Coordinates of C-alpha atoms in Angstrom, one line a residue:
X1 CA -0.5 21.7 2.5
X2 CA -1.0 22.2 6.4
X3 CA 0.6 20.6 8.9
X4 CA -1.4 18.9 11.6
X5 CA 1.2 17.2 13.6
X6 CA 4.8 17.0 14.0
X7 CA 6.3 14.6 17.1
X8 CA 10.0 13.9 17.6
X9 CA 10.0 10.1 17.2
X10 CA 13.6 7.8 17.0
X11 CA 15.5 10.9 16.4
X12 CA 13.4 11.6 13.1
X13 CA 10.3 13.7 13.2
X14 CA 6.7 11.9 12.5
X15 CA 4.3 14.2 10.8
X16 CA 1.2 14.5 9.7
X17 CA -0.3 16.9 7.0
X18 CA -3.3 17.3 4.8
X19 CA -3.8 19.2 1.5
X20 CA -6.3 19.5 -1.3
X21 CA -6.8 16.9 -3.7
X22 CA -7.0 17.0 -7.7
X23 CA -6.9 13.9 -8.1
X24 CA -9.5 13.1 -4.9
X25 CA -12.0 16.7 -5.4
X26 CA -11.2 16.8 -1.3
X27 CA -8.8 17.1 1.5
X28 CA -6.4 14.1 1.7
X29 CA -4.3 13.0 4.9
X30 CA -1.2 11.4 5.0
X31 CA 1.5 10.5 7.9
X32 CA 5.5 10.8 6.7
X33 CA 8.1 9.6 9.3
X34 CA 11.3 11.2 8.6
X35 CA 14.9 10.0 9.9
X36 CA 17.2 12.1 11.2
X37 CA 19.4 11.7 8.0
X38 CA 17.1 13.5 6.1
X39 CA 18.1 17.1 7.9
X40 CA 21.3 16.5 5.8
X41 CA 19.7 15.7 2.5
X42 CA 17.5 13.5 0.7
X43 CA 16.6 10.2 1.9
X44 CA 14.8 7.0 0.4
X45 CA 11.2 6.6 0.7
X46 CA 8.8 3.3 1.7
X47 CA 5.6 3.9 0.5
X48 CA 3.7 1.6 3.4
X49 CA -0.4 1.4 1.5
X50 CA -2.8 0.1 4.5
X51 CA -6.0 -2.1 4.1
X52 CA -9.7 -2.1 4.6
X53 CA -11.6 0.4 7.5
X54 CA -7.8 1.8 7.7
X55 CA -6.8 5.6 7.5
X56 CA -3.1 6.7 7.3
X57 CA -3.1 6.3 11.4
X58 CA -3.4 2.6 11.4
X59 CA 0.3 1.6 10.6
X60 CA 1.7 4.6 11.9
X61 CA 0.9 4.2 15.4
X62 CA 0.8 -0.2 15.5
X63 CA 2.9 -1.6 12.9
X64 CA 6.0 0.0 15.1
X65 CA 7.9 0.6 11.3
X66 CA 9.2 3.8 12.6
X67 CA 12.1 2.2 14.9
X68 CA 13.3 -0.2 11.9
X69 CA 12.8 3.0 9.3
X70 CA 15.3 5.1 11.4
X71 CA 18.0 2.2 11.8
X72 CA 18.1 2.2 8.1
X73 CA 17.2 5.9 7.1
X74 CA 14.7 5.4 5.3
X75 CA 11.7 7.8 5.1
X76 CA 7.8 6.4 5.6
X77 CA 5.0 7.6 4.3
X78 CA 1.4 6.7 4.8
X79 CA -1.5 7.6 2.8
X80 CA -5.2 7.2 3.8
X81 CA -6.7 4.2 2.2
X82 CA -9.6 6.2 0.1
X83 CA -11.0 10.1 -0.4
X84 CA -12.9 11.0 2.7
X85 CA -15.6 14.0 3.6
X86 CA -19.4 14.5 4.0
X87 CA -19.8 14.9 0.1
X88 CA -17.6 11.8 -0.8
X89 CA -20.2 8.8 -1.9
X90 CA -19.6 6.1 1.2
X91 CA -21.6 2.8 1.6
X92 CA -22.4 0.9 4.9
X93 CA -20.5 -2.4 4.3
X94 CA -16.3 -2.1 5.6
X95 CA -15.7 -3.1 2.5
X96 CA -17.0 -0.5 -0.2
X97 CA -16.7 3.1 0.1
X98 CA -14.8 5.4 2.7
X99 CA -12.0 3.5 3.9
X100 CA -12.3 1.2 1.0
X101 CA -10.5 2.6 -1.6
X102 CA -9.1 -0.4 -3.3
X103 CA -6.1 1.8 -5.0
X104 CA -8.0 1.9 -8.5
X105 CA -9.4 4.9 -10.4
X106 CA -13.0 4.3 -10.7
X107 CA -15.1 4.6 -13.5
X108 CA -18.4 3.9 -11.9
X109 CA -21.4 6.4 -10.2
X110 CA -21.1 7.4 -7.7
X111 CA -17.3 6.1 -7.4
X112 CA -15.8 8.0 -10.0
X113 CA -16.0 12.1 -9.2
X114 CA -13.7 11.4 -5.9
X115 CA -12.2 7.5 -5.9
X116 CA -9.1 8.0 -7.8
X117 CA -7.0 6.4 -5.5
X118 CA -4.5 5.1 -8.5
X119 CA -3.8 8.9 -9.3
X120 CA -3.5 9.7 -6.0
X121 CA -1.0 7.4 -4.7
X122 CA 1.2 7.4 -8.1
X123 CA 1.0 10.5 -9.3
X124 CA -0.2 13.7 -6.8
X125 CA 1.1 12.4 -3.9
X126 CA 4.4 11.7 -5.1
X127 CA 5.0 15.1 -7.0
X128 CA 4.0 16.4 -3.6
X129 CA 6.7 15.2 -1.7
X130 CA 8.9 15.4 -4.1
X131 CA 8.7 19.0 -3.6
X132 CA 7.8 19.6 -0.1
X133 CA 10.1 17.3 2.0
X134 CA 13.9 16.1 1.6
X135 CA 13.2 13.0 -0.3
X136 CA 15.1 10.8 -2.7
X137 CA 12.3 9.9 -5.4
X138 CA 14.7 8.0 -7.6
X139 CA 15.2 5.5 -4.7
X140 CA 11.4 4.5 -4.1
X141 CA 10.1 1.3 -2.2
X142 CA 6.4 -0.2 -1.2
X143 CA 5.0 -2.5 0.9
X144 CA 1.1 -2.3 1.9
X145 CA -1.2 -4.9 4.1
X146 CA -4.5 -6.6 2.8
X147 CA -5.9 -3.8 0.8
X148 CA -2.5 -2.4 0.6
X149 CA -0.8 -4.9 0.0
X150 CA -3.2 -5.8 -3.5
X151 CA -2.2 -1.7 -3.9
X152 CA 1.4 -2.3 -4.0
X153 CA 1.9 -5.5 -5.6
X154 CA -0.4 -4.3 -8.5
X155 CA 1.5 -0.8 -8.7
X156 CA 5.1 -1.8 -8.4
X157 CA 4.1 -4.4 -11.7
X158 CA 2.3 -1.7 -13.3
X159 CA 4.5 0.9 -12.9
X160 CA 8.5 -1.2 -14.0
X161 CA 11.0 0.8 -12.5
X162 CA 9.3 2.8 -10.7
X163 CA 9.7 0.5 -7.2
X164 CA 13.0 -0.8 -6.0
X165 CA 11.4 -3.4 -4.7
X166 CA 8.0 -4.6 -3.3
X167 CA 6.9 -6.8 -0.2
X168 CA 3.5 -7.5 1.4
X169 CA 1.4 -8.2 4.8
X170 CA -1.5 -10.7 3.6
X171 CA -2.4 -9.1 0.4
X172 CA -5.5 -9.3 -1.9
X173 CA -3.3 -11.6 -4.7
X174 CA -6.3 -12.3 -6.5
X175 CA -9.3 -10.3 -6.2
X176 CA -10.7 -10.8 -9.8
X177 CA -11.6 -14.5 -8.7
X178 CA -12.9 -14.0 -5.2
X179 CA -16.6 -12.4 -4.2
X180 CA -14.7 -10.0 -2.2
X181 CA -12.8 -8.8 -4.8
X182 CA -15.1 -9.0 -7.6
X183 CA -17.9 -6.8 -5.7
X184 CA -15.2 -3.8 -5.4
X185 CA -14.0 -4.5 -9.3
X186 CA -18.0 -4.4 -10.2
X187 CA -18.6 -1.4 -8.0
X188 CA -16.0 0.5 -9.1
X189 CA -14.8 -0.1 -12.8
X190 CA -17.9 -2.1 -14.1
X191 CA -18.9 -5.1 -15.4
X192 CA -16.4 -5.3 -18.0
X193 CA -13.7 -7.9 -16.3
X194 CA -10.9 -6.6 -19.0
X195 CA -10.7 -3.4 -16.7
X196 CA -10.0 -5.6 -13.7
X197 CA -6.8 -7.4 -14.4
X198 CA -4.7 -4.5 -13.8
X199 CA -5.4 -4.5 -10.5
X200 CA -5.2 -8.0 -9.9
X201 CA -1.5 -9.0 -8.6
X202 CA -2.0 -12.4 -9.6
X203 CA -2.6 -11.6 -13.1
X204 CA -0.1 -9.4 -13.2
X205 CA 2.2 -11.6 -12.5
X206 CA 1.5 -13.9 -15.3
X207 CA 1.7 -11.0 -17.4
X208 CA 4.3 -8.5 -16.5
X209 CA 6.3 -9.5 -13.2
X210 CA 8.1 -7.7 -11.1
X211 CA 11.9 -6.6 -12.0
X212 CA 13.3 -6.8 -8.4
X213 CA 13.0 -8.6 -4.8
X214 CA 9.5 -9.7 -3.5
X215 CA 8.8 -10.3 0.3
X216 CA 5.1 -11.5 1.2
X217 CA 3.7 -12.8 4.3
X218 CA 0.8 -14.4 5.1
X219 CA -0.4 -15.8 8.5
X220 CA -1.8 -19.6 8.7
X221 CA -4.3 -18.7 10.6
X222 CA -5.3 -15.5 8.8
X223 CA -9.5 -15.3 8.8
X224 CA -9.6 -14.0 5.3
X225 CA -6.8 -16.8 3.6
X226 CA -9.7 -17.5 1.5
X227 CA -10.3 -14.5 0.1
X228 CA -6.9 -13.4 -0.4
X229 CA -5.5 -16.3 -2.7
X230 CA -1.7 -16.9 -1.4
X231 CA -1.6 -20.0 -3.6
X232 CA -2.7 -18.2 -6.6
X233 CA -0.2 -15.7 -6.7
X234 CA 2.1 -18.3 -5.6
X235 CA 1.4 -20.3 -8.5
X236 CA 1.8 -17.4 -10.9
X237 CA 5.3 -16.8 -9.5
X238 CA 6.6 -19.9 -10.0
X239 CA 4.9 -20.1 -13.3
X240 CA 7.2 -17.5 -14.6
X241 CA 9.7 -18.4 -12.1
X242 CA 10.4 -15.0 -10.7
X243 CA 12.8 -14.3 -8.1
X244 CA 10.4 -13.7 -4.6
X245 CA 10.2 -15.1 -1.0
X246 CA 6.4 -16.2 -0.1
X247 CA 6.2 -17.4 3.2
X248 CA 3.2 -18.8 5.2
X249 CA 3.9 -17.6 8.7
X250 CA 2.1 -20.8 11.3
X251 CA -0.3 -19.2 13.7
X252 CA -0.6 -15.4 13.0
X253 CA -3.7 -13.9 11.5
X254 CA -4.8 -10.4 9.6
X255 CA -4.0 -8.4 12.4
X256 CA -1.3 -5.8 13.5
X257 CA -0.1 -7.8 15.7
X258 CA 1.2 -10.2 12.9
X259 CA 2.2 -7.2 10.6
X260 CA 4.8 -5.6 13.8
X261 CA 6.3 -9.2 13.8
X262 CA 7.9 -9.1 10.5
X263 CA 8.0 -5.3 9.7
X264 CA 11.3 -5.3 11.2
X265 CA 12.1 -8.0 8.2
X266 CA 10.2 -6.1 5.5
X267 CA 12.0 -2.8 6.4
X268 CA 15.1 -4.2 6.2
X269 CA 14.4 -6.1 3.0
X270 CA 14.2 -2.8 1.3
X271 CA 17.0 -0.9 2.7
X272 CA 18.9 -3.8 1.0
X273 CA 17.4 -2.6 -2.5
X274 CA 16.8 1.4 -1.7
X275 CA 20.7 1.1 -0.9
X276 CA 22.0 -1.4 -3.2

């Protein structure tokens, strides 16, 4: 692992470090934001996932988490949103390809040699931490933001006890009945639908739920409501009537802008369960 950047920031130190990838076949970049607390010992961690055209820069210069992460002392850590490098197969739509990860393994040419996101983030990643910084890995939290947000509602189900608890920014609830999500599905892990609904939150839902708290957040006036289904996964939740807080925020869109308004919510949501 080398470290490419380390900047005092609310008392904590915000780094950022690449290292080779197993899971990925290249180098992979992710930003950690550390509080002060953790120069005494091992702190929480919130996994933050981002979304589409996003690397692991995105959130950790504009969602402003950083301030809300040190009040609590809770550690951050940002991946990049997909396996990235000259011989990494990339496509010229936002939404396929570098950038695009969609937090699955894919099974698909030319996908599958380096888009193993789904390793990456739940496995490598985490035994990397683990063992290079001063992290409490048995008090874990995600939240994620389009893209990121389909990531870390689909892992936190997938993966019972695993999260502490899970919130969202205007996630991907429903991908495998959308054309947006169904052209990533088909790209990635085939034609065979059976492949998709574990990475479909909604689905999920009606077949696993989530043992904890659930935040999610989606703006009125988001440009992509359409395509990310809040009443789907709404519906699924209340179908199994598990415990979770879906709000429809008037006015805000898919932007940062709306995700800095609540982070300070969303962090503080989790230090309730990462401390509980």
């Amino acid at each position: 692992m080398e470290t490419i950047s380390e900047n005092a920031c609310f008392a904590g130190t915000q780094g950022v470090y690449t290292h080779p990838s197993k899971s990925c076949a290249c180098d992979m970049t992710f930003g950690l934001f550390l509080p002060q607390e953790a120069k005494d010992g091992p702190v929480p961690l919130l996994w933050y996932l981002s979304g589409l055209t996003c690397t692991h820069e995105n959130a950790m210069v504009k969602a402003g988490a950083q301030a809300w992460a040190a009040e609590q002392g809770i550690a951050l850590v940002f991946p990049d949103t997909s396996p990235r490098g000259d011989g990494v197969a990339d496509d010229e739509a936002y939404d396929l390809g570098q950038g695009a990860g969609f937090y699955v393994n894919a099974t698909e040419t030319p996908w599958a040699a380096h888009f193993q996101m789904w390793d990456y983030v739940t496995k490598e990643l985490p035994a990397l931490l683990e063992e290079s910084f001063a992290l409490d890995m048995t008090r874990q939290a995600i939240t994620g933001h389009s893209m990121g947000g389909h990531g870390a509602l689909t892992m936190a189900m997938a993966l019972p006890g695993r999260f502490r608890s899970v919130s969202a920014f205007a996630p991907i609830s429903n991908p495998t009945a959308s054309d947006w999500g169904r052209k990533q599905l088909t790209a990635y892990l085939g034609n065979n639908e059976t492949a998709w609904a574990s990475h479909d939150a909604t689905l999920l839902m009606q077949d696993k739920g989530f043992d904890g708290p659930i935040l999610i957040d989606t703006g009125t006036n988001d440009q992509f409501i359409d395509l990310l289904k809040p009443e789907a996964l709404a519906a699924a939740v209340a179908t199994r009537r598990q415990q979770a807080t879906l709000r429809l925020q008037p006015g805000y869109d898919h932007s940062y802008f709306f995700v800095s308004t609540f982070m300070e919510e969303h962090v503080a949501f989790h230090a309730d369960a990462l401390y509980a």
